[in-house]
Amino acid sequence: MIQIKINHKAIAVVMVGSLLLGSCRKNFERINEDPNNPKEVPNSYLLTGAQRGIMDNTIDVWWGANVGNQLGQYWSSNQYTSESRYNYRTNVTNSAWQRFYSGASNDQQVNVGGLYELDQIIKKCTEEPDLSSVDGDVNNQIAVATMLKVWLFQNMTDTWGDIPYSEALQAEKIKSPKYDSQEDIYKGLMNDLNNALSLIDVAASGPNGDVVYNGDMTLWKKFGNSLKMRLALRTADKDAAASQAAFEAANTDGAFTSNSDNALLQYGTYPSGNPIYYNRYISGRNDYCASNIFLDSTLTPLNDPRRECFFAPASATGLWTGEVYGLSEANGAQTPNSRISQRSALTLSATLPGIYLDYAQVEFMLAEAVERGWNVGGTAQDHYNNGVTASIDFWTGLNGTTGDAAAYLAQPDVNYTTAPGDWKQKIGVQKWIALFDQGVQGWVEWRRLGFTKLQLPADGVLDGTGIPRRMKYPVLEQTLNSANYNAAVAAQGADEQDTRMWWDKP
Amino acid sequence: MFLSLFVLSLAALAQERTVTGKVISSADKLGIPGVSVVEPGTTNGAVTDIDGKYSIMVKSTTTQLRFSGTGLVTQTLNIPASNSLDVTMSQDVQKIGEVVVTALGVKREEKSLGYSTQKVSGEELSDAKEANFINSLQGRVAGVSITGSSNLGGSSRILLRGLRSINFENQPLFVVDGIPMNNENVATLDQARGALGYDYGNAIQDINPDDIESINVLKGPSATALYGSRGSNGVIIITTKKGVAREKNEKYSPIGVTLNIGFGMKKIYNLPKYQNRYGGGASPDFIESDIHPGEYRSEFEYDGSWGPELLGQEVYQWDSYYPSMPNYNKKTPWVAHPDNVKDFFQTGIVKNNSIALDGGNEKSLFRLGYTNYDEKGVIPNERLNRNIISFNGSNKFTDRLSADITMNYVVSRGKGRAATGYNSIASNFNQWWERQLDIHELEDYKNPDGTQRAWNMNSEEDPSPLYWDNPYWVCYENYETDQRNRLYGGLNLNYDLGKGFSVIASGKTDYYDEFRQERVAVGSAIATAIPSYSENTLQFNENNYEIMLNYKHRISDAFDFNGFVGANRMDQKFSNKFIATQGGLKVPNFYSISNSQSSELIESSQVRQMRKNSVFASASVGYKSFLYLDVTGRNDWSSTLPEDNNSYFYPSVSGSFVFSELLDMSWLSYGKLRAGWALTAVDPPAYRSTATPALISDNFNGVPTSVLPGTFNNTTLKPEFTSGFETGLEAKFLNQRISMDVAYSSTLSKDVIFNVQQSSASGITYKIYNAAEISNKTVELMLNVIPVKLKNSFEWGVGFNWAKTKNMVEKLFTDENGNETESVQIGTAPFSATLQMYKGMEASQIVGYDFVYDDKGNKIVDADGFYKRTATVTPLGSVLPDYTGGVSTYVTFKGIRLGGLIDFQKGGKVYSLTNVWGRYSGIFAETAEGDIRENGLINEGVTETGEANTTVISAVDHYFQDGGYVITAADVYDASFVKLRELTLSYELPSSLFKKGIRGVSVGIYGRNLAILHKNAPNIDPESGLSTSNVQGFEGGQLPTARTFGINLNVRF
């Protein structure tokens, strides 16, 4: 038999030792308390982060310069030109999708918010109204967060078509949200917007941390109505009656009436500057310049006073020369930057504001509504003139120059009565010019109104057959949300840039 | 104290006599060196020399001498009156299984172990030293795969039998003399993915190879189960050299002094193959000058080499735009400079000097060592310097109480480490370079006014740098400095309780702080970085307190029992503070945070703390020294798990059967079968099992902002478990002339914790779960053969080791609706590749666009003549090798030893940015072969309708559109290699040459990383480590490989 003699001293030593070391587990929870990040933050911090985030990520070098400003053919690439020929890097689309939905770091590696943060404000106001009320009237907080959500969702559906909407942003419940049809999304967004507008109490306090309107709910109400007009007009060819009703209601309730109503994100100096400033001056990149389509074929022949706001003459020649849009890399590299008009000091400045929605657009929408026979008051020409004037005033105002809008409008090619083409062409071209720096919106108007300015890339399209009608979904969705992705592709059509989305279908 | 002991021993010297003789082997009758000859009952002893001869002075009253040696039968013999005693010694089959250090520092006879361990001696590592000693293990241990880097003091990633974790640590635990050592590699994500950063290396390189006695590698869960969660990736146990009690001998000093002087030179090789026919520019034509009307200039603003042919044309080049340069306003000939990259690199100098003192007596032993390692890099201004002081000592206070102490202090300083990855100097030379540039002209990199002389200027009017700084400016102006101070040590108290019981109490600590300063000078190309200065302070501390009760008992003649129980507490703290200037520097060339252009600094701070309490027990029973059974158990309580579910237990059982004990076969010296099973567990990282917090972000125009993290925590996390089985066969034949070890192991890790990616449309991008299953199946083979062993002491030995690991991702994540995650991304290379885990595939897949192939395997070409790429991204192969191994050989003859080591890797993939851009930019030779630039080329492939492609495309368009920037697969390469890793030649001078004082002298020459004998990846070294993180297989801009030649002198007094 095996016999082991027990040594009592030994047992005692081990017992005491184990007790000393093995006990004190009570401290474990304290040790595992994250000392680096707070459990809760005020709603106002989330709002500021989201207002910055949704603008930063819309206008930065990846989405604003490579996608928006080139789809609108405002800018041209002088190197890495594949985007101007509609071949997009997969990471760009992946990260834009992520930045828009979940918020993420922006191009300067600053953590900024997105739809999820806006949604969390709404959730916290609904679930914990007492706690949330320190940051302003909870209904007004919900209204502002909702309107910003609608703004971004519309940009996104106008980019991709069908996207996750009704099941989106429920991180803990639904990991793979289904895609809704664009038609349903537009209905949903209109519904969200109406709810938000009905919640606004202009007498109560606006949200803290609002860096757009500083809590002025009257302006937010105007923003809501202006956005409602934009939503309504976009579906005008699909559901004319409903669109007209919504548009007229919004107009009656009160949209923007001057440039001072403009919804802008006022960027500041370093390090709160415009993302394009960072790209040019902090990262030292100079990959974009004026596109010949916008500068040589549009601004220069029309003697547009905004030309000097947007661009600068070529340094070597003093001439206003745009880069031929859509060159191959080899051809793009042939022309030194000194012989091409570069972006202006204004458009590269740290303090250039980001535009959510502006008064000029509202007037162009009203002009179109008149043409569509909707009951909004005024003539199409008045609204058209107001739109052009508002845009010139806005840009020359920012630039510290003066622009004679009246003289500009008096030119036969600009004058509403004599300008070439039908109302879609006339309004389209001027609205397109006025939508400079809101690239995706310029591209939307080309798809909606079909004005004839935009051209195929000079050295050919690399992906698809023409100017894209939509962007391809992010590649990551194919693996992370494959069933819903496949269902969306089956419903909407091939995941190609030539596929038309619901409101764009003839 | 030591002094008084010596005085005492001097007093004992009375009348003495000298005994001499020779020890020979019973097998081959050759002298056996290193046999210890001792006067029984004293510490007086001697060691036989290279010829087996000895001489020992003993007291006149002494009648016997004891002879012992590793693997030899100990003999005690009477001293004849002649005072001359020759001895024949035979090998001790019983003792063949050497004593090895196993988990928790327990020494065990190798034959009693039911799992595989592999030992590497300190000498093998110190013959040819590396700044990171991990690299010296390459090719020596089966199943150990090491990815080194070409960076000075850079990272070496080590994996034992594959990987088990997706997001977290996969490297083994290092334990030095019982002290668990931190091997963290604090690297930015951009560094790991090959974008940009400095490779500061992994922290374990602080260990000094000169102090290492031996390294024991415990690979499988059975071997490491006693380490608990920390041992789940294997354990590397390092035992340092200890003091030796020396005989009193008038010939030598009682304190041993070992002096090592090492000097080496480092030279780069393996540069890409460049073209030297065309210079910089986007097109074959020069650019019309703005400031010299009607004349032409080079296109210096284009950082590629698709420019005009180099025919000696006179044009204005970059150096004609700086008034202070000799060629100002002069045209110079447009000619090739084929060695412009090679000439940039200098000869590196490696100096490794150390001194060690050791000594003692039967009560006390000590060793004190000092080492200075100094390396001047192959890049100008690059330097690594390390000073190491190590001390260990032991003392027996009473018959029962003894103590030992270890203390090590390391100061490591780096300066001017080369940046790695895209945007580094290497990426400049090999990815965005103008081939005609004369490097010597760039050497004087500054104008008298302090501004930069850059070849890549903005324009003729503005000669400031556009995308690329002058490489010398990078080295001398934009340099980093770093310093790490590390203190580690331990104290053990050992008390013998009697009746086979003893208790050991110990305290161990590992502490370091590290200070990194990075600079970007005013006047640098802001395309890469704005002028800045940053400070990064790291602090790490881990303390372990342990108590262990051992019990040893011989139960009967047949049964032996060995066991222990113990408890451990581990406390770990880590902090990482980063602070940097924002928006530039106010005063040029002044590096202080206060010099920030903006008063809003870039700051971040991370603190991490964790605690783990453990109890453990082990019992082993041996039967008649041929059958052994081990059972162990450990329970951990970890602070990183939810409080109500933070306890986890893991057992192991293993056994061995030494069948040779039962057989009587003269050809079989030793044979053992072993098998073991174990369960180990891993707890999650700190702060991931709590509620998800918010993140404080940067203020916007002074207004505070905050966001919710894209990665969510999970309050239901539990540990992940790995169960593993292993079995093996060890055998030695023909008097150990042949020995072999075959091992098979299989592990399955379940509930592997990782950040599961989900559609961002859900509002978040990742959430941490216990989800994946990863399996590893490894076959290892080790074979050592001594084909020739002659009587004249000539011996030739060959060692071979080989291991194949199949590392599969069995399962990733299944959501509540049964939807399975197909893949998860763990890293993104700059541009087109990602690294992902794919369900049902080998771990760590490079993912990107592939070529499109027809049924016959031909590449399909589109209507324009370019290769088609797949519509979606697809896995392109695992970065993990199919198998790895090494072949070593030695020849010894009368004190001369010649050794060589070749190691190899088969398979594994690498995505090479050097090849992506080196071809895109027209730098590499293949872009100028034939007359493709003049005549165009035809892609080999078929059209969509199946006919052979005949469309001619221009070379530049081909390299723009058919390369890895567009079609990832074009620059994903097989990472197989065969490397001549080491050649050493050493000579131990005969002791007869020295009269007094000198115990021995050896000299050696060595070469490290001598040649890449075979590889399939063009233009790069396929072994391309950037960090020790799980993001591997991305080569972002690699420095050329360097070979080292050196000489070592070792003198022992």
Short mmCIF file of C-alpha atoms in Angstrom, two decimals, chain B residues 768-901:
data_model
loop_
_atom_site.label_atom_id
_atom_site.label_comp_id
_atom_site.label_asym_id
_atom_site.label_seq_id
_atom_site.Cartn_x
_atom_site.Cartn_y
_atom_site.Cartn_z
CA ILE B 768 -16.41 40.57 -28.39
CA TYR B 769 -17.69 37.01 -28.03
CA ASN B 770 -16.61 33.52 -27.09
CA ALA B 771 -17.20 32.05 -30.45
CA ALA B 772 -14.51 30.53 -32.60
CA GLU B 773 -12.98 27.12 -32.72
CA ILE B 774 -9.42 26.73 -33.87
CA SER B 775 -7.60 23.46 -34.24
CA ASN B 776 -3.94 22.64 -34.53
CA LYS B 777 -2.43 19.41 -35.63
CA THR B 778 1.32 19.22 -35.51
CA VAL B 779 3.81 16.58 -36.46
CA GLU B 780 7.36 17.14 -35.33
CA LEU B 781 10.45 15.23 -36.14
CA MET B 782 13.90 15.59 -34.68
CA LEU B 783 16.82 13.50 -35.72
CA ASN B 784 20.42 13.74 -34.59
CA VAL B 785 23.07 11.59 -36.17
CA ILE B 786 26.76 11.36 -35.57
CA PRO B 787 27.90 9.68 -38.78
CA VAL B 788 31.59 9.88 -38.01
CA LYS B 789 33.33 9.64 -34.68
CA LEU B 790 37.00 8.78 -34.81
CA LYS B 791 39.52 7.91 -32.16
CA ASN B 792 41.53 10.98 -32.93
CA SER B 793 38.59 13.04 -31.56
CA PHE B 794 37.21 13.89 -34.99
CA GLU B 795 33.46 13.99 -34.87
CA TRP B 796 30.83 14.98 -37.39
CA GLY B 797 27.24 15.42 -36.34
CA VAL B 798 24.10 16.33 -38.18
CA GLY B 799 20.85 17.50 -36.66
CA PHE B 800 17.57 17.82 -38.42
CA ASN B 801 14.25 19.09 -37.25
CA TRP B 802 11.03 19.51 -39.08
CA ALA B 803 7.49 20.38 -38.10
CA LYS B 804 4.28 20.63 -39.98
CA THR B 805 1.33 22.40 -38.43
CA LYS B 806 -2.16 22.43 -39.79
CA ASN B 807 -3.84 25.36 -38.19
CA MET B 808 -7.53 25.44 -39.04
CA VAL B 809 -10.32 27.81 -38.24
CA GLU B 810 -13.09 25.30 -37.61
CA LYS B 811 -15.80 27.73 -36.68
CA LEU B 812 -16.19 31.45 -36.27
CA PHE B 813 -19.46 32.76 -35.00
CA THR B 814 -23.05 31.67 -35.19
CA ASP B 815 -25.70 34.20 -34.30
CA GLU B 816 -28.99 33.54 -32.56
CA ASN B 817 -30.67 32.88 -35.91
CA GLY B 818 -28.14 30.28 -36.89
CA ASN B 819 -26.36 32.54 -39.37
CA GLU B 820 -22.69 31.73 -39.46
CA THR B 821 -19.95 34.28 -39.87
CA GLU B 822 -17.79 33.28 -42.80
CA SER B 823 -14.78 35.43 -42.05
CA VAL B 824 -13.38 38.01 -39.72
CA GLN B 825 -10.88 40.67 -40.58
CA ILE B 826 -7.81 41.02 -38.37
CA GLY B 827 -5.78 43.49 -40.36
CA THR B 828 -5.67 45.69 -43.44
CA ALA B 829 -2.54 46.26 -45.45
CA PRO B 830 -2.22 49.68 -47.06
CA PHE B 831 -4.08 49.51 -50.39
CA SER B 832 -5.73 46.34 -51.46
CA ALA B 833 -5.09 43.36 -49.14
CA THR B 834 -6.63 42.35 -45.84
CA LEU B 835 -5.83 39.58 -43.40
CA GLN B 836 -8.80 37.50 -42.37
CA MET B 837 -9.79 34.32 -40.62
CA TYR B 838 -12.05 32.21 -42.80
CA LYS B 839 -14.25 29.46 -41.48
CA GLY B 840 -13.10 26.05 -42.66
CA MET B 841 -9.78 27.36 -43.93
CA GLU B 842 -6.28 27.64 -42.61
CA ALA B 843 -5.86 30.53 -40.21
CA SER B 844 -4.62 33.99 -41.31
CA GLN B 845 -5.67 34.26 -44.95
CA ILE B 846 -4.53 37.11 -47.13
CA VAL B 847 -7.67 38.33 -48.86
CA GLY B 848 -7.99 40.41 -51.98
CA TYR B 849 -8.88 40.40 -55.66
CA ASP B 850 -7.70 37.50 -57.75
CA PHE B 851 -7.13 37.03 -61.44
CA VAL B 852 -10.00 35.37 -63.28
CA TYR B 853 -9.06 32.00 -64.76
CA ASP B 854 -10.76 29.83 -67.33
CA ASP B 855 -11.29 26.07 -66.93
CA LYS B 856 -7.79 25.36 -68.18
CA GLY B 857 -6.17 27.71 -65.72
CA ASN B 858 -5.47 30.50 -68.22
CA LYS B 859 -5.82 34.05 -67.03
CA ILE B 860 -8.68 35.87 -68.71
CA VAL B 861 -7.95 39.17 -70.38
CA ASP B 862 -10.60 41.82 -70.98
CA ALA B 863 -11.42 43.57 -74.25
CA ASP B 864 -8.76 46.24 -73.61
CA GLY B 865 -6.05 43.65 -73.08
CA PHE B 866 -5.81 43.91 -69.29
CA TYR B 867 -6.26 41.07 -66.85
CA LYS B 868 -9.74 40.68 -65.47
CA ARG B 869 -10.05 40.62 -61.76
CA THR B 870 -12.61 38.79 -59.67
CA ALA B 871 -15.79 40.68 -58.92
CA THR B 872 -15.31 40.23 -55.21
CA VAL B 873 -12.39 39.71 -52.89
CA THR B 874 -11.38 36.17 -52.17
CA PRO B 875 -8.94 34.33 -49.88
CA LEU B 876 -5.53 34.09 -51.54
CA GLY B 877 -3.78 31.80 -49.05
CA SER B 878 -2.62 31.59 -45.48
CA VAL B 879 0.43 33.46 -44.22
CA LEU B 880 1.27 30.50 -42.01
CA PRO B 881 3.88 28.11 -43.38
CA ASP B 882 3.10 24.52 -44.34
CA TYR B 883 6.19 23.35 -42.60
CA THR B 884 9.35 24.72 -41.09
CA GLY B 885 12.60 23.21 -39.98
CA GLY B 886 16.33 23.35 -39.80
CA VAL B 887 19.43 21.36 -40.56
CA SER B 888 22.46 21.87 -38.41
CA THR B 889 25.81 20.26 -38.62
CA TYR B 890 29.12 20.37 -36.84
CA VAL B 891 32.56 18.96 -37.12
CA THR B 892 34.86 18.87 -34.10
CA PHE B 893 38.48 17.98 -34.02
CA LYS B 894 40.94 18.69 -31.23
CA GLY B 895 39.30 21.82 -29.97
CA ILE B 896 38.20 23.03 -33.38
CA ARG B 897 34.50 23.24 -33.97
CA LEU B 898 32.89 24.09 -37.26
CA GLY B 899 29.13 24.52 -37.24
CA GLY B 900 26.47 25.42 -39.73
CA LEU B 901 22.75 25.99 -39.69
#
